[in-house]
PDB file of C-alpha atoms in Angstrom:
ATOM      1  CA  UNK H 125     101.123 177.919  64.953  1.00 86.00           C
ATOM      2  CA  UNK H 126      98.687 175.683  67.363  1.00 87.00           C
ATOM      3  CA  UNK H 127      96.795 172.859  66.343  1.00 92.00           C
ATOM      4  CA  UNK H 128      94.489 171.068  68.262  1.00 95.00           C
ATOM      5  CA  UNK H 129      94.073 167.004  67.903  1.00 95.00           C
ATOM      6  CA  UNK H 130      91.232 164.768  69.122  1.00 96.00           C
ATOM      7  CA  UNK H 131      91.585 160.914  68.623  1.00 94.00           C
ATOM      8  CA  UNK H 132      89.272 158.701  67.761  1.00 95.00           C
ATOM      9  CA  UNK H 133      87.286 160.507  64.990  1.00 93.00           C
ATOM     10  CA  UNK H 134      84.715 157.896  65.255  1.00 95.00           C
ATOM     11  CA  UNK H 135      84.032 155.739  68.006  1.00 96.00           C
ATOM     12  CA  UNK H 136      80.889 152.633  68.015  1.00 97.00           C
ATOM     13  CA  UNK H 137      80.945 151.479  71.484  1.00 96.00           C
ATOM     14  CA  UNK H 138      78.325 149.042  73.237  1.00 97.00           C
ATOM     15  CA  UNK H 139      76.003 150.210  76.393  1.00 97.00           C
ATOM     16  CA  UNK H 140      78.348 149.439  79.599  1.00 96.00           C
ATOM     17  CA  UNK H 141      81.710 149.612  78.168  1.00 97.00           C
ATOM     18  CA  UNK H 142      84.480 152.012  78.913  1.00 97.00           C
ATOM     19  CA  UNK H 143      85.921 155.307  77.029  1.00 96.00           C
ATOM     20  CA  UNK H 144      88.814 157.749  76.861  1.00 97.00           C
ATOM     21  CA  UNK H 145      88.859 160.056  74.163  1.00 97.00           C
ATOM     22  CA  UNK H 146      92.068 161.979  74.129  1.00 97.00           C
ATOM     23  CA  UNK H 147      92.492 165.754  72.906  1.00 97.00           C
ATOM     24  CA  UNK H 148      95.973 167.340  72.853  1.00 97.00           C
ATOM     25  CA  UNK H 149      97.020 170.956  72.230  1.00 97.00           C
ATOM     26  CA  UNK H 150     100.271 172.020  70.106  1.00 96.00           C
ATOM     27  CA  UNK H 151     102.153 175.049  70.259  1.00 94.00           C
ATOM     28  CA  UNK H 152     100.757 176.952  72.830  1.00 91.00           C
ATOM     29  CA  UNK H 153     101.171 176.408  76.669  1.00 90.00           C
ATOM     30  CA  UNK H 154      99.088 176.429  80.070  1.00 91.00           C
ATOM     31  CA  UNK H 155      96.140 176.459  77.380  1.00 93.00           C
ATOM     32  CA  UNK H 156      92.427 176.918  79.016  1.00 92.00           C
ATOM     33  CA  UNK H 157      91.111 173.333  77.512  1.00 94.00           C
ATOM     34  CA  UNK H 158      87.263 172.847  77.419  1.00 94.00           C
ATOM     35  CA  UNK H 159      85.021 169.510  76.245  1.00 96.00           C
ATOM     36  CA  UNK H 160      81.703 169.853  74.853  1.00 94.00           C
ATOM     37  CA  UNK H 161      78.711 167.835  73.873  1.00 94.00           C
ATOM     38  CA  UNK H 162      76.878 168.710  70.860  1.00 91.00           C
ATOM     39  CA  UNK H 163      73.639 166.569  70.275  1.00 82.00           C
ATOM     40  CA  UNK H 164      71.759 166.712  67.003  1.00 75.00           C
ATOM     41  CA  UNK H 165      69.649 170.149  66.599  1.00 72.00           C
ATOM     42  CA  UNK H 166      71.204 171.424  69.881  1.00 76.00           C
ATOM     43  CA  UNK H 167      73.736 173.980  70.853  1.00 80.00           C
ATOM     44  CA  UNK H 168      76.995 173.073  72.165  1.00 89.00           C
ATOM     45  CA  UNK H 169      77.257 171.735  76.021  1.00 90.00           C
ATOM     46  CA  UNK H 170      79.731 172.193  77.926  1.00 91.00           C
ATOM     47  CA  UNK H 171      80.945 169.060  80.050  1.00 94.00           C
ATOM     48  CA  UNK H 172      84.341 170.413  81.650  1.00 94.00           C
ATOM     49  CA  UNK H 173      86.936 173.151  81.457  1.00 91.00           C
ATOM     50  CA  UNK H 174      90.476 172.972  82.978  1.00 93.00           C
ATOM     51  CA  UNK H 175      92.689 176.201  83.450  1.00 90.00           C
ATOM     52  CA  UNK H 176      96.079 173.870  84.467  1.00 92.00           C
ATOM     53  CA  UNK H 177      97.249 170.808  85.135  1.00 93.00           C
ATOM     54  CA  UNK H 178      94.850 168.027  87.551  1.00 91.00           C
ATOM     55  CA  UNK H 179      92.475 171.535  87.914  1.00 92.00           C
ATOM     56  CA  UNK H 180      88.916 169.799  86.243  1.00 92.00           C
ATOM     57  CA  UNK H 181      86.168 172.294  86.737  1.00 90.00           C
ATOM     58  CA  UNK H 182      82.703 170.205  85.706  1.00 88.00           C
ATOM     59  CA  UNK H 183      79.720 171.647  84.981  1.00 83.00           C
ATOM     60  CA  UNK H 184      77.186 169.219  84.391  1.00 79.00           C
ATOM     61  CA  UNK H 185      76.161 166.024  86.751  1.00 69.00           C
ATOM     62  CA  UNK H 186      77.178 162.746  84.527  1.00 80.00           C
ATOM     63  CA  UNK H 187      78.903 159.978  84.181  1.00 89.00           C
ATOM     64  CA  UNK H 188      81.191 161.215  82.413  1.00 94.00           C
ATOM     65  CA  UNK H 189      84.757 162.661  83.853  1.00 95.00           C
ATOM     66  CA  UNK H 190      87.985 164.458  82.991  1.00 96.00           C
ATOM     67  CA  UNK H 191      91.347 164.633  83.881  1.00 96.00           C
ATOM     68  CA  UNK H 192      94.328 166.446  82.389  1.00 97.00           C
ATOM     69  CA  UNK H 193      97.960 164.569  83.107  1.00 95.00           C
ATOM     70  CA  UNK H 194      99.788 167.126  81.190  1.00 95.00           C
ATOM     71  CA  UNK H 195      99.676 170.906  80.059  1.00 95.00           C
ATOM     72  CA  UNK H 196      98.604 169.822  77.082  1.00 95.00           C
ATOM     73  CA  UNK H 197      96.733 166.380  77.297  1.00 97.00           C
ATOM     74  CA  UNK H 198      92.991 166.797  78.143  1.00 97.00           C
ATOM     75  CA  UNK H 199      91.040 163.051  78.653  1.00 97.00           C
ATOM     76  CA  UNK H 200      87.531 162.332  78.942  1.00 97.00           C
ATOM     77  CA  UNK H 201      86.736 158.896  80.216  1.00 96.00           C
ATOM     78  CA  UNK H 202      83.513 157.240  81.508  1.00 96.00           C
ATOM     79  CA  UNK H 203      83.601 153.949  83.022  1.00 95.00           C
ATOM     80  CA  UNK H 204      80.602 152.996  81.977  1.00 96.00           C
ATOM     81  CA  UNK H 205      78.599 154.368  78.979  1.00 96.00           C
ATOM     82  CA  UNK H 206      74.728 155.313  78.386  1.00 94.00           C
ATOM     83  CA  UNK H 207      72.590 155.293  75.399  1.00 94.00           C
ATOM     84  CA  UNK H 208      72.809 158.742  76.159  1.00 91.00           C
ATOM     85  CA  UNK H 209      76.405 159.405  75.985  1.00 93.00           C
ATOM     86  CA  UNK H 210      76.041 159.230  72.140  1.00 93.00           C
ATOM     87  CA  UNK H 211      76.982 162.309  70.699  1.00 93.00           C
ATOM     88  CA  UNK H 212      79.589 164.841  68.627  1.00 94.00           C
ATOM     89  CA  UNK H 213      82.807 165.441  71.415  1.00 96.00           C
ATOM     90  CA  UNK H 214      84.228 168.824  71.086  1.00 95.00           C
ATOM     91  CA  UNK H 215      87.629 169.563  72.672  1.00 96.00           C
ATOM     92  CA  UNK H 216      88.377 173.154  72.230  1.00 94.00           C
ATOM     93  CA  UNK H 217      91.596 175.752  73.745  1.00 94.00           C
ATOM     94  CA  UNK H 218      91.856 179.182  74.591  1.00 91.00           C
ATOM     95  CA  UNK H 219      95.038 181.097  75.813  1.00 88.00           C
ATOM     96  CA  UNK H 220      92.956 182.747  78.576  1.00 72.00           C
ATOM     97  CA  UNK H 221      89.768 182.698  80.434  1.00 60.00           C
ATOM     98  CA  UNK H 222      89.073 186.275  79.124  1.00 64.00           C
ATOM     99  CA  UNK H 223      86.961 188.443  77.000  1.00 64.00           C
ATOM    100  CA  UNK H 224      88.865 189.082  73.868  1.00 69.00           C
ATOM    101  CA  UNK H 225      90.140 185.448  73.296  1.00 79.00           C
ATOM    102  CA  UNK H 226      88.261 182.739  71.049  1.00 86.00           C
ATOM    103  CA  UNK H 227      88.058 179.397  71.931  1.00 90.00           C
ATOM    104  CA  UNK H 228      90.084 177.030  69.063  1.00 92.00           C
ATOM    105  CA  UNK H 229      88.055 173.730  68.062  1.00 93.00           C
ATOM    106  CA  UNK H 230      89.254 170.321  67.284  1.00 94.00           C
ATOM    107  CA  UNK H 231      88.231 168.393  64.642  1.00 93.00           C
ATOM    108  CA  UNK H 232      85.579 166.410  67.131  1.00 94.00           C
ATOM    109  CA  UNK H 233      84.822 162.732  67.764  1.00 95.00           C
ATOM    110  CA  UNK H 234      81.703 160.644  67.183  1.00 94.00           C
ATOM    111  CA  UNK H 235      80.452 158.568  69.644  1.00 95.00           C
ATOM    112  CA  UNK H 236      77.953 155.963  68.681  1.00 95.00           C
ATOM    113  CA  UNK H 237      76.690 153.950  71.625  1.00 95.00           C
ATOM    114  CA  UNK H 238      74.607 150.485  71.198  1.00 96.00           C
TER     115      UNK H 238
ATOM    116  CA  UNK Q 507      69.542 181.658  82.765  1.00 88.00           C
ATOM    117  CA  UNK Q 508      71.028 182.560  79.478  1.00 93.00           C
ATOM    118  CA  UNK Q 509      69.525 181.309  76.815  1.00 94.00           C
ATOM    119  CA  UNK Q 510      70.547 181.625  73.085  1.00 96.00           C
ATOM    120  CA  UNK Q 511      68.261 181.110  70.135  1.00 96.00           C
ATOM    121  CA  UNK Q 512      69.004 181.178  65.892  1.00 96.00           C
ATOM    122  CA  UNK Q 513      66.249 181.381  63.649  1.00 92.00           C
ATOM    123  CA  UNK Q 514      65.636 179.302  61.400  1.00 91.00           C
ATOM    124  CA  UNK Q 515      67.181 176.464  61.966  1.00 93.00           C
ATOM    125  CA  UNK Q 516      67.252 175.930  58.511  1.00 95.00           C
ATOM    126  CA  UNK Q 517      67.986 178.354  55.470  1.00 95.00           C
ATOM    127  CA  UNK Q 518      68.453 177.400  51.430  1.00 96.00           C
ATOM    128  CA  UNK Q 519      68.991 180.205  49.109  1.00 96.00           C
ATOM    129  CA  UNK Q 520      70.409 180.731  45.635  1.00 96.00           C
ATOM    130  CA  UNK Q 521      74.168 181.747  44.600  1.00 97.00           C
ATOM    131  CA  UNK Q 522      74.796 185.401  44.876  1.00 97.00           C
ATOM    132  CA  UNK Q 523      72.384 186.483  47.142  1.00 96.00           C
ATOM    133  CA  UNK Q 524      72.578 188.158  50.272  1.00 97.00           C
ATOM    134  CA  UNK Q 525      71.220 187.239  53.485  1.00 96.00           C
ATOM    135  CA  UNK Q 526      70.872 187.292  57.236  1.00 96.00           C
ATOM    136  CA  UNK Q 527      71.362 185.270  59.753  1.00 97.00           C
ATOM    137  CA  UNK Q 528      69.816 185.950  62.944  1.00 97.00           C
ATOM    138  CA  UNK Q 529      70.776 185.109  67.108  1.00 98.00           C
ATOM    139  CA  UNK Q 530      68.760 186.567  69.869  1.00 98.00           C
ATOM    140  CA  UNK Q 531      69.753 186.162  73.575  1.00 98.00           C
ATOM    141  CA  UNK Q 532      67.889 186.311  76.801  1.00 97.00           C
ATOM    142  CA  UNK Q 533      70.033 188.473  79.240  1.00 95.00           C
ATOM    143  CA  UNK Q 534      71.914 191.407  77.959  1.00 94.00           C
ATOM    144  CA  UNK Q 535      74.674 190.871  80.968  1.00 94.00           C
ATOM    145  CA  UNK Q 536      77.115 189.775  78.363  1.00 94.00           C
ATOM    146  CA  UNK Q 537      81.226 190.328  77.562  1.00 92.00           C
ATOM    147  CA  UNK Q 538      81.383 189.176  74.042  1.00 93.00           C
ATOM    148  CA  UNK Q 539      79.018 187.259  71.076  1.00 95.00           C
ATOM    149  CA  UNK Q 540      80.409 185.172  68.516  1.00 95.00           C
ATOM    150  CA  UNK Q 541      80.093 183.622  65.428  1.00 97.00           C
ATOM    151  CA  UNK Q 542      80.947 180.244  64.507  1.00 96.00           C
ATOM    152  CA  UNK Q 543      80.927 178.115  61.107  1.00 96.00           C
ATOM    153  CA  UNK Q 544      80.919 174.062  61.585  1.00 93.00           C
ATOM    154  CA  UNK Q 545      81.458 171.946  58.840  1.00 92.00           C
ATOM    155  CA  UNK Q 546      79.549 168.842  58.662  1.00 86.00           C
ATOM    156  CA  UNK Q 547      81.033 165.932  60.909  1.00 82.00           C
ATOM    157  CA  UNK Q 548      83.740 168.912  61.756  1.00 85.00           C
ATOM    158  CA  UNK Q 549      85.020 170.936  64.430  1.00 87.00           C
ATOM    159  CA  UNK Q 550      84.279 175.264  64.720  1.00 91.00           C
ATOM    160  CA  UNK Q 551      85.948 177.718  63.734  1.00 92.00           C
ATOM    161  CA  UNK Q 552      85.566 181.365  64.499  1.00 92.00           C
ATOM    162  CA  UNK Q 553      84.146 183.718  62.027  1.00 96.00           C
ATOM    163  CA  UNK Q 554      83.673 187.051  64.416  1.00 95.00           C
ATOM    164  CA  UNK Q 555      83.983 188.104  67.606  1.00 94.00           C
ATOM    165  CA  UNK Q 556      82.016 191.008  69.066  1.00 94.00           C
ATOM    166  CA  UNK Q 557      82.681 192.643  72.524  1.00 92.00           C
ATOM    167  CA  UNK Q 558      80.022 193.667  74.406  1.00 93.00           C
ATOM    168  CA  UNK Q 559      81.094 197.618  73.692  1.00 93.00           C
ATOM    169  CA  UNK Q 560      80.950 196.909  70.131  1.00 94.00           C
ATOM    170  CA  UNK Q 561      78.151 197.479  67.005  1.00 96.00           C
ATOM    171  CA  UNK Q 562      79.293 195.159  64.678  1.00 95.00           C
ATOM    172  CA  UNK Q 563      82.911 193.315  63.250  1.00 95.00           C
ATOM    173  CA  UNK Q 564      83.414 192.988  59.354  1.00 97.00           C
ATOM    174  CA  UNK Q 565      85.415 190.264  57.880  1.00 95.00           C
ATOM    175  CA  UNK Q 566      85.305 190.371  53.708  1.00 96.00           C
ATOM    176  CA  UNK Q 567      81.873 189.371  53.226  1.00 97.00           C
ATOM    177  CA  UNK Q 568      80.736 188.505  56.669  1.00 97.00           C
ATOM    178  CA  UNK Q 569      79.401 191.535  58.660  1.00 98.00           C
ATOM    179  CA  UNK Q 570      78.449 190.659  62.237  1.00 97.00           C
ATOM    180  CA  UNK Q 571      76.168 193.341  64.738  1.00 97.00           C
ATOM    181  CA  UNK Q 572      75.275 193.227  67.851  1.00 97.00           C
ATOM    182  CA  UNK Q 573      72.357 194.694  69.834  1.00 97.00           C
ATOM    183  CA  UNK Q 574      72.664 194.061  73.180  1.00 94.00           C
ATOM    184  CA  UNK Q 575      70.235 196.156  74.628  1.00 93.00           C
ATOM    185  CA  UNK Q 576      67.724 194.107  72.215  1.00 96.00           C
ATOM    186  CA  UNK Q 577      69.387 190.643  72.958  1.00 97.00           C
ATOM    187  CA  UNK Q 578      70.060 190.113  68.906  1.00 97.00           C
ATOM    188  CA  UNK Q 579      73.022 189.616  66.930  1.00 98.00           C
ATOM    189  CA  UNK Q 580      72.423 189.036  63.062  1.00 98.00           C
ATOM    190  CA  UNK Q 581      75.475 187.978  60.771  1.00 97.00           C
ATOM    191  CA  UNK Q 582      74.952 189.361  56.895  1.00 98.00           C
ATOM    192  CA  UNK Q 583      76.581 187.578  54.600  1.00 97.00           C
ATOM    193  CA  UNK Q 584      77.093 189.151  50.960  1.00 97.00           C
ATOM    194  CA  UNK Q 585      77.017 187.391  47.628  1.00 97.00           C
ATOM    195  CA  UNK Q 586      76.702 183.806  48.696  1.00 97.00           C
ATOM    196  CA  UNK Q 587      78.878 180.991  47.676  1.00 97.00           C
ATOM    197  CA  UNK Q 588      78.180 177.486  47.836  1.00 96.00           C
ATOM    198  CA  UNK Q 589      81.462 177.389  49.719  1.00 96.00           C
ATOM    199  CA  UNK Q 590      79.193 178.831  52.205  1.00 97.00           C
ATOM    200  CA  UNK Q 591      77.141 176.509  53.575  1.00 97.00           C
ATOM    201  CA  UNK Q 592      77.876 175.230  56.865  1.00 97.00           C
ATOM    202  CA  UNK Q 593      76.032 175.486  60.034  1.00 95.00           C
ATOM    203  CA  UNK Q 594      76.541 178.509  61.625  1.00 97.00           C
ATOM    204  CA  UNK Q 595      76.379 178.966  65.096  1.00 96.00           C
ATOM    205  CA  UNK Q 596      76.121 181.744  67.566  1.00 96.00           C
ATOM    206  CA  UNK Q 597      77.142 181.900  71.142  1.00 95.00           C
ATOM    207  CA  UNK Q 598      77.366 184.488  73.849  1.00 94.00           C
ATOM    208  CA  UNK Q 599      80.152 184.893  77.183  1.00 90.00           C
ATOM    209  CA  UNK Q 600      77.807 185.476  80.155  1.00 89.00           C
ATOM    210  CA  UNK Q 601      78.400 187.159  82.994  1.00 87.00           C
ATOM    211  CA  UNK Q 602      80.041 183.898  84.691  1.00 82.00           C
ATOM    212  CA  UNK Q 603      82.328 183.318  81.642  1.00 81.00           C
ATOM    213  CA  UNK Q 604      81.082 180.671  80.062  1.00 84.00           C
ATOM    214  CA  UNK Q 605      80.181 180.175  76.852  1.00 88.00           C
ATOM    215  CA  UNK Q 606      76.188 179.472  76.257  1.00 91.00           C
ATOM    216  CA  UNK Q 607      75.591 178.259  72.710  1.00 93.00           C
ATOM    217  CA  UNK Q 608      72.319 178.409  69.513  1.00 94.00           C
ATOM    218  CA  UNK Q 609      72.102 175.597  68.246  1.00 93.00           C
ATOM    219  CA  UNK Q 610      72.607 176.857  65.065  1.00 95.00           C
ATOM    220  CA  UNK Q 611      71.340 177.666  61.473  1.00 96.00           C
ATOM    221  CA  UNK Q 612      72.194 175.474  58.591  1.00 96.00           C
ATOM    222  CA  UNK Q 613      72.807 177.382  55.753  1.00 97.00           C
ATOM    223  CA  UNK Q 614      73.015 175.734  51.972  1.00 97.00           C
ATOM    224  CA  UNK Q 615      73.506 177.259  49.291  1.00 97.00           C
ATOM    225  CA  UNK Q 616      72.197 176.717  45.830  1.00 95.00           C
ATOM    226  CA  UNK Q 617      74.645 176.522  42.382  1.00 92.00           C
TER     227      UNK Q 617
END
């Protein structure tokens, strides 16, 4: 069966500083991988998809980016981080970009900036 | 621009009951609508999927519709468990294949 990781679960992080958040598929390959934003009382944003390896498709101006070093490994990194970045990170996979397949969720990470 | 909407943002009823849950959508030039639960501080999972063709999916006591000449999608839920409650959310594949998102209706329910 696949199962779908994201690391940290919670992350406190000061205005300015670096992050990488890390999601990573199992048991499934060439996966469609997506990250999305979810602020309080809002619906889900999506921040960048990626149908294969180094192929980052973004779809919102930020300073946030992506990158995916393996089949399986999807990273989202800022070099520096905004008040604004705070939010609920949402890796999710899909086996294809088409109209009869879900999108699987991870478990999310927490991002607290100060 | 696609834009998805779930009233009310907020819903509290008692055990047992049954009730609706409601997601409109501004442009009907969609492939699929679907419904998702989220568990507090926790990721989504899928509850129904709906292709654009379709009425309505069933699964146990979760019946989803779908009008899409109207732009609404409701999700009935029968004899409510406080294993229920969650935020549901609804979201709809537009004609550029991305996924535009409610932001959702938190459901409780009541012992």
């Amino acid at each position: 069966s696949q199962t779908i990781h994201q690391w940290p679960a919670t992350l406190v992080q000061p205005v300015g500083s670096p992050l990488s958040l890390e999601c990573t598929v199992e048991g499934t390959s060439n996966p469609n991988l997506y990250w999305y934003r979810q602020a309080a009382g809002r619906g889900l944003q999506l921040l960048f998809y990626s149908v294969g390896i180094g192929q980052i498709s973004s779809e919102v101006p930020q300073n946030l980016s992506a990158s995916r070093p393996q089949d399986r490994q999807f990273i989202l990194s800022s070099k520096k981080l905004l008040l604004s970045d705070s939010g609920f990170y949402l890796c999710a996979w899909s086996r294809v970009a088409g109209v009869q397949e879900t999108q699987y969720f991870g478990p999310g990470t927490r991002l607290l900036v100060l | 621009k696609q834009e998805v909407t779930q009233i009310p943002a907020a819903l509290s009823v008692p055990e047992g009951e049954n009730l609706v849950l409601n997601c409109s959508f501004t442009d009907s030039a969609i492939y699929n609508l679907q419904w998702f639960r989220q568990d507090p501080g926790k990721g989504l999972t899928s509850l129904l999927l709906i292709q654009s063709s379709q009425r309505e999916q069933t699964s146990g006591r979760l019946n989803a519709s779908l009008d899409k000449s109207s732009g609404r999608s409701t999700l009935y839920i029968a004899a409510s468990q406080p294993g229920d409650s969650a935020t549901y959310l609804c979201a709809v594949l537009d004609s550029n294949y991305q996924l535009i998102w409610g932001a959702g209706t938190k459901l409780i329910i009541k012992p």
